[in-house]
Short mmCIF file of C-alpha atoms and ligand atoms in Angstrom, two decimals:
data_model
loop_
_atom_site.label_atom_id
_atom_site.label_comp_id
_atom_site.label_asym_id
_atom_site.label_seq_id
_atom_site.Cartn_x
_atom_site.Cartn_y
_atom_site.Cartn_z
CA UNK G 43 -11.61 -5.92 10.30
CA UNK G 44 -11.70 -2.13 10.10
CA UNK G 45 -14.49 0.45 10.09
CA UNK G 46 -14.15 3.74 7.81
CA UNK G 47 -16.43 6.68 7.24
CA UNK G 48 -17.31 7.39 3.82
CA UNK G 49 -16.47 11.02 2.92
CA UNK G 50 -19.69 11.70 1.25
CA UNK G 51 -22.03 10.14 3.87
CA UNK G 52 -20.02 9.28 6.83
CA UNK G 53 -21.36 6.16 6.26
CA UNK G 54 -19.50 3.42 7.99
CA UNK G 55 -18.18 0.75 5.95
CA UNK G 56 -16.10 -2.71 7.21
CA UNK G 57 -13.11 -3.48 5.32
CA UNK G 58 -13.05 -7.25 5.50
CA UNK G 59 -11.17 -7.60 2.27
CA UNK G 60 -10.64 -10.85 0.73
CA UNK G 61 -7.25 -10.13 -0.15
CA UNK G 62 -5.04 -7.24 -0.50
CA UNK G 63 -3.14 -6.96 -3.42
CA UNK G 64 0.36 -4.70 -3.68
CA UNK G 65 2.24 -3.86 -6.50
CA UNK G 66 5.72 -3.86 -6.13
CA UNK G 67 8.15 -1.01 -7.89
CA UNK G 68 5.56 1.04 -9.49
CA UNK G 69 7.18 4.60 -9.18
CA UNK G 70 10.38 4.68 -11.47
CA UNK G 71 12.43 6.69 -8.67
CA UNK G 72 11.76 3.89 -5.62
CA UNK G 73 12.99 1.38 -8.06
CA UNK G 74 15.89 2.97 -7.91
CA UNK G 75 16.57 3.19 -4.50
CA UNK G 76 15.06 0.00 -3.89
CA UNK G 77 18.44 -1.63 -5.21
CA UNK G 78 19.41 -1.26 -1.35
CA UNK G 79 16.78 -3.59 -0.41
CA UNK G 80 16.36 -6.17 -3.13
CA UNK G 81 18.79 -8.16 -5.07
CA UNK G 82 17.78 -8.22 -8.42
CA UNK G 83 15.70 -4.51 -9.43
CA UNK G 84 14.75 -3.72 -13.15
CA UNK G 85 11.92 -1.06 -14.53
CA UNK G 86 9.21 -3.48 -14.63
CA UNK G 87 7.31 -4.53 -17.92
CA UNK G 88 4.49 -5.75 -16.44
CA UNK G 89 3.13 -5.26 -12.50
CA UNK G 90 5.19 -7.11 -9.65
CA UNK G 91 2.54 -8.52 -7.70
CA UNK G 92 2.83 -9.40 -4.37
CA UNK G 93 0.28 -10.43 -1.18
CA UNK G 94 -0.42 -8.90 2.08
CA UNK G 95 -2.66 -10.58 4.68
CA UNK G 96 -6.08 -8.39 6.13
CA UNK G 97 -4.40 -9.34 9.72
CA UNK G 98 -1.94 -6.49 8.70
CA UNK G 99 -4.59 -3.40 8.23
CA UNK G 100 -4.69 -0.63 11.39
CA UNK G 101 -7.49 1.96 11.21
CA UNK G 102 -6.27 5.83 11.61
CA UNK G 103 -4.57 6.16 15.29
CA UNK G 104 -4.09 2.57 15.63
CA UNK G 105 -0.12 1.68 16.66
CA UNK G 106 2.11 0.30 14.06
CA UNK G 107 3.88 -2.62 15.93
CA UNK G 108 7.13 -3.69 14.89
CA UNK G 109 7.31 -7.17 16.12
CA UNK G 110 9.50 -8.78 18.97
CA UNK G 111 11.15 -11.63 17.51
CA UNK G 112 12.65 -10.86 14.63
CA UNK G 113 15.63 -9.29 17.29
CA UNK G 114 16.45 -13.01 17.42
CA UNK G 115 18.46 -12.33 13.80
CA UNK G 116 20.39 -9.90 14.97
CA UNK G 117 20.33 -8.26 12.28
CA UNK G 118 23.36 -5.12 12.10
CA UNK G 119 20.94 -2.45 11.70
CA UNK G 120 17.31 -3.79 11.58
CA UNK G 121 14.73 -1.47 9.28
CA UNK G 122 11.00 -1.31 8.90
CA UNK G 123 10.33 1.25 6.73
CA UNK G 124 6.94 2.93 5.50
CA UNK G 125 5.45 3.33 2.52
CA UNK G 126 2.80 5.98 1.53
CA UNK G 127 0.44 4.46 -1.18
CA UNK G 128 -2.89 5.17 -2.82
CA UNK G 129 -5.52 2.03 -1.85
CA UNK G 130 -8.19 1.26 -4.44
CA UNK G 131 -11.35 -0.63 -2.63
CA UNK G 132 -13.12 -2.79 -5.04
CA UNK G 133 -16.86 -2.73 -5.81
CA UNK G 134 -18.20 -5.78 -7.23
CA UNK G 135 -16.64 -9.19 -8.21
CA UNK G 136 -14.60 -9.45 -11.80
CA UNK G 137 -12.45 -11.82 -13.70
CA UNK G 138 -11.20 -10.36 -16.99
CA UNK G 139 -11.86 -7.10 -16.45
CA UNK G 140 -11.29 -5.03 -19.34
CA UNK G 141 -9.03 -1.81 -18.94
CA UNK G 142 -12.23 0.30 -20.08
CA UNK G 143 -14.62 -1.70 -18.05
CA UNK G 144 -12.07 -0.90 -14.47
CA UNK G 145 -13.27 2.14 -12.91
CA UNK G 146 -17.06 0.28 -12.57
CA UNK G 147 -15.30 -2.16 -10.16
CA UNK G 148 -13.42 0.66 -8.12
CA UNK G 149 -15.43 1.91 -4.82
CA UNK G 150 -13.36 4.27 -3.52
CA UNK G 151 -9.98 5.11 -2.54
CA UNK G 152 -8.13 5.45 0.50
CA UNK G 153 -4.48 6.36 2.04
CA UNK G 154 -2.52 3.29 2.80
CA UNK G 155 0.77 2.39 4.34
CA UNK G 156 2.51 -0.71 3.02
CA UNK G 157 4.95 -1.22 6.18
CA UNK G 158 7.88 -2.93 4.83
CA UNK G 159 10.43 -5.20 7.27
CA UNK G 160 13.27 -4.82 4.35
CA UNK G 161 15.72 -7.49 6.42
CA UNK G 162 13.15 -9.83 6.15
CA UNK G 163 11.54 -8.96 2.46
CA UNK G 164 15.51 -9.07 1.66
CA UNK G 165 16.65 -12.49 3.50
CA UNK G 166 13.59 -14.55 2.44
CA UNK G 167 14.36 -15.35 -1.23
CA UNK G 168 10.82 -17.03 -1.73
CA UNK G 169 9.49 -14.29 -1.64
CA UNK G 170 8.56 -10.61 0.20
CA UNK G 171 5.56 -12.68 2.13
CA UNK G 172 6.86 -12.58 5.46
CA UNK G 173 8.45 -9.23 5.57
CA UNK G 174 4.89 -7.15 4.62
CA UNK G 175 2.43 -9.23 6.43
CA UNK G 176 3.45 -8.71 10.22
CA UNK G 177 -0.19 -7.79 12.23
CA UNK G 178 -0.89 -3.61 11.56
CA UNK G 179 1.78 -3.62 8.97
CA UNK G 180 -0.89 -2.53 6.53
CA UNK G 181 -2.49 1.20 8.05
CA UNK G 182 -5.43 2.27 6.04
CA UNK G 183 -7.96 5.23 6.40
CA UNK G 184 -9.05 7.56 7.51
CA UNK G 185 -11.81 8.19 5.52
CA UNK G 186 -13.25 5.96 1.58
CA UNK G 187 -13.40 8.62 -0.91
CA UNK G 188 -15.76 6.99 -3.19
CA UNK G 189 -14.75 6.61 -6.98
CA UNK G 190 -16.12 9.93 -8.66
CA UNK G 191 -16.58 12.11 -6.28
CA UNK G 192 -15.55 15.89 -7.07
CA UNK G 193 -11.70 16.39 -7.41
CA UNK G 194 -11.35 12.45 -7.67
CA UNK G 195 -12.88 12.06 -11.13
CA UNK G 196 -9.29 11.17 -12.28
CA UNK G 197 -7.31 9.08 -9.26
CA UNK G 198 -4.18 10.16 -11.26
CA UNK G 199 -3.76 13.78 -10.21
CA UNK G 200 -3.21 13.13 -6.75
CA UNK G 201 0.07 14.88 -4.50
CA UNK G 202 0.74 11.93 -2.33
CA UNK G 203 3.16 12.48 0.40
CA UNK G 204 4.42 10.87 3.76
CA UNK G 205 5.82 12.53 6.87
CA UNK G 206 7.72 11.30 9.94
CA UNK G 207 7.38 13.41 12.76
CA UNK G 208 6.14 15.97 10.74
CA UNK G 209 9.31 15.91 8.42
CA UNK G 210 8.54 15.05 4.78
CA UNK G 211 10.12 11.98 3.43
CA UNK G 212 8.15 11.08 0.29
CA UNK G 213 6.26 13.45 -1.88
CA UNK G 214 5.20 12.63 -5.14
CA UNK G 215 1.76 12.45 -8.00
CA UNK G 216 -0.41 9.80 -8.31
CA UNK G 217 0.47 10.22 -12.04
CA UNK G 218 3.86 9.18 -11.63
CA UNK G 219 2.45 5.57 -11.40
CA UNK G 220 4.20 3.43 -13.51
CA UNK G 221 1.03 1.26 -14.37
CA UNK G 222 -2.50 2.92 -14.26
CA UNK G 223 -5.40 1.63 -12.06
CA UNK G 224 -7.09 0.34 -14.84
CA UNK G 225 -3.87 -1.21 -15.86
CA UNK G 226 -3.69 -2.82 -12.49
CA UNK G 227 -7.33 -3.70 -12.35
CA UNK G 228 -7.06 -5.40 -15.79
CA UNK G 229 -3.35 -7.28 -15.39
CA UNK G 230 -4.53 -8.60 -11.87
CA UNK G 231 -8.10 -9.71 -12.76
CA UNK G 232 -6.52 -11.42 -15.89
CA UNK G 233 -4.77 -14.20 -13.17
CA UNK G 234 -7.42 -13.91 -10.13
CA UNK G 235 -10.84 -13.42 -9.10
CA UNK G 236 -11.06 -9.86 -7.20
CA UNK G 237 -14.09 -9.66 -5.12
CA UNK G 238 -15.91 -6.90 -3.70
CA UNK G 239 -13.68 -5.43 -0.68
CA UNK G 240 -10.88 -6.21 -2.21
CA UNK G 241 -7.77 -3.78 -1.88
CA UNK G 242 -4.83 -2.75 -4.03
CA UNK G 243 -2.11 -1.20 -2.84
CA UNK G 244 -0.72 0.96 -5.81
CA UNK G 245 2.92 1.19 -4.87
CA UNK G 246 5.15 3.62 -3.32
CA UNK G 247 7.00 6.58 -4.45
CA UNK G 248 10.84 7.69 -3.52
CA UNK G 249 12.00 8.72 -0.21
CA UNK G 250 11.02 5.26 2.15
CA UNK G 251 12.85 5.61 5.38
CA UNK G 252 13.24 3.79 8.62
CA UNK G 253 10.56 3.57 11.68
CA UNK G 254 11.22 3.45 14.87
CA UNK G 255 9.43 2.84 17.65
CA UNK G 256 7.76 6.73 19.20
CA UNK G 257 7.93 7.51 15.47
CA UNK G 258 4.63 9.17 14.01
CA UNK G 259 3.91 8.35 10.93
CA UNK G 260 1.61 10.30 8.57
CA UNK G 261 0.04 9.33 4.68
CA UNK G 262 -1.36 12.13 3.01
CA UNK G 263 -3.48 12.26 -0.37
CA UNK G 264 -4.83 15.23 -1.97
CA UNK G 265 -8.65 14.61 -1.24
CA UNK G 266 -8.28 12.16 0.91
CA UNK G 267 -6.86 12.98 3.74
CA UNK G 268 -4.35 12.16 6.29
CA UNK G 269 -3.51 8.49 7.87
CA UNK G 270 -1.70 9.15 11.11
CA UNK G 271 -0.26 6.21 13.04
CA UNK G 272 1.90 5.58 15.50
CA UNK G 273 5.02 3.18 16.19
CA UNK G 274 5.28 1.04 18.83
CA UNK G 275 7.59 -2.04 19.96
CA UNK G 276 5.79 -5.06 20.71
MG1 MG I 753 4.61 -0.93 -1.39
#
């Protein structure tokens, strides 16, 4: 469970989320790289969906914590990587959501990072489960910029980029999204219930790279703010 301000109020508010929901390959240029991680990658036609647990999400200055065992693979060159990525906090509970109807059922939006173990997303064929859902692997903060509020009006206008130790890796638009929030909202709600506290993670654009342990790692939106989180070996 994590506490953020809202940026209006300060407000606090718990993220105790019900689920979080990613979408896979939703910037054309990472599904392009991402042919080094995956072994089958085509431009989607409709949103690859996949879980992460709330044990994963780290408020702002929390340590990201790339786990122990996995070492027991010996894997040749293990990689965690990050993944900037805007978060979309759900208001109120919705099943068939229409496209037009989505923005009533957003809250707010935050800066995520979808920490990625590729060996693992890559060696379990059933499914990227595992590899996304290791405790903190899910930063999110630092502040709920609720849906509307001045420069936000339109979540697709966003610069979105992510640094490691201060040195840009990914830097890209929120309008480069392959498939719209409401898009999302709609596909997703057509197979599930999403409840209020829910979050979706929108995808990532181009440039993921490796963590390791000492590394700071910072999100930043446009309006939002900056995520900054450290990594740490368990
Ligand atoms: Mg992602």
């Amino acid at each position: 469970m994590i506490e953020l301000p809202m940026s209006n109020s300060g407000k606090k508010i718990t993220l105790n989320p019900s689920k979080i929901i990613a979408v896979g390959l939703n910037y054309r240029d990472h599904v392009k790289e991402s042919a080094q991680f995956l072994t089958k990658v085509e431009l989607p036609t409709e949103p690859v969906l996949f879980a992460k647990t709330p044990n994963v999400l780290a408020g702002p200055g929390q340590p990201i914590v790339i786990p122990a065992h996995t070492k027991e693979y010996k894997f040749p060159e293990e990689r965690v990587d990050h993944e900037c990525e805007l978060a979309v906090i759900i208001s109120k509970r919705g099943r068939h959501i229409r496209e037009a109807d989505a923005f009533a059922h957003v809250f707010g939006y935050t800066c995520f990072n979808d920490v990625s173990h590729r060996n693992i997303q890559k060696a379990d064929t059933s499914g990227w489960f595992r590899g996304k859902s290791f405790d903190t692997f899910g930063p999110i903060g630092p502040v709920i910029v609720p849906h509307g509020a001045q420069g936000i009006e339109n979540p697709h206008t966003l610069n979105i980029t992510c640094k490691v130790n201060g040195v840009i890796k990914q830097s890209a638009n929120t309008a480069d999204m392959i498939f719209t929030i409401p898009a999302l909202i709609s596909y997703i709600s057509k197979q599930l219930t999403l409840e209020e506290g829910d979050i979706i993670a929108t995808g990532t654009p181009a440039g993921v790279s490796p963590l390791v342990p000492g590394d700071t790692v910072e999100v930043e939106i446009e309006r939002i703010g900056i995520l900054k989180n450290q990594v740490i070996a368990e």
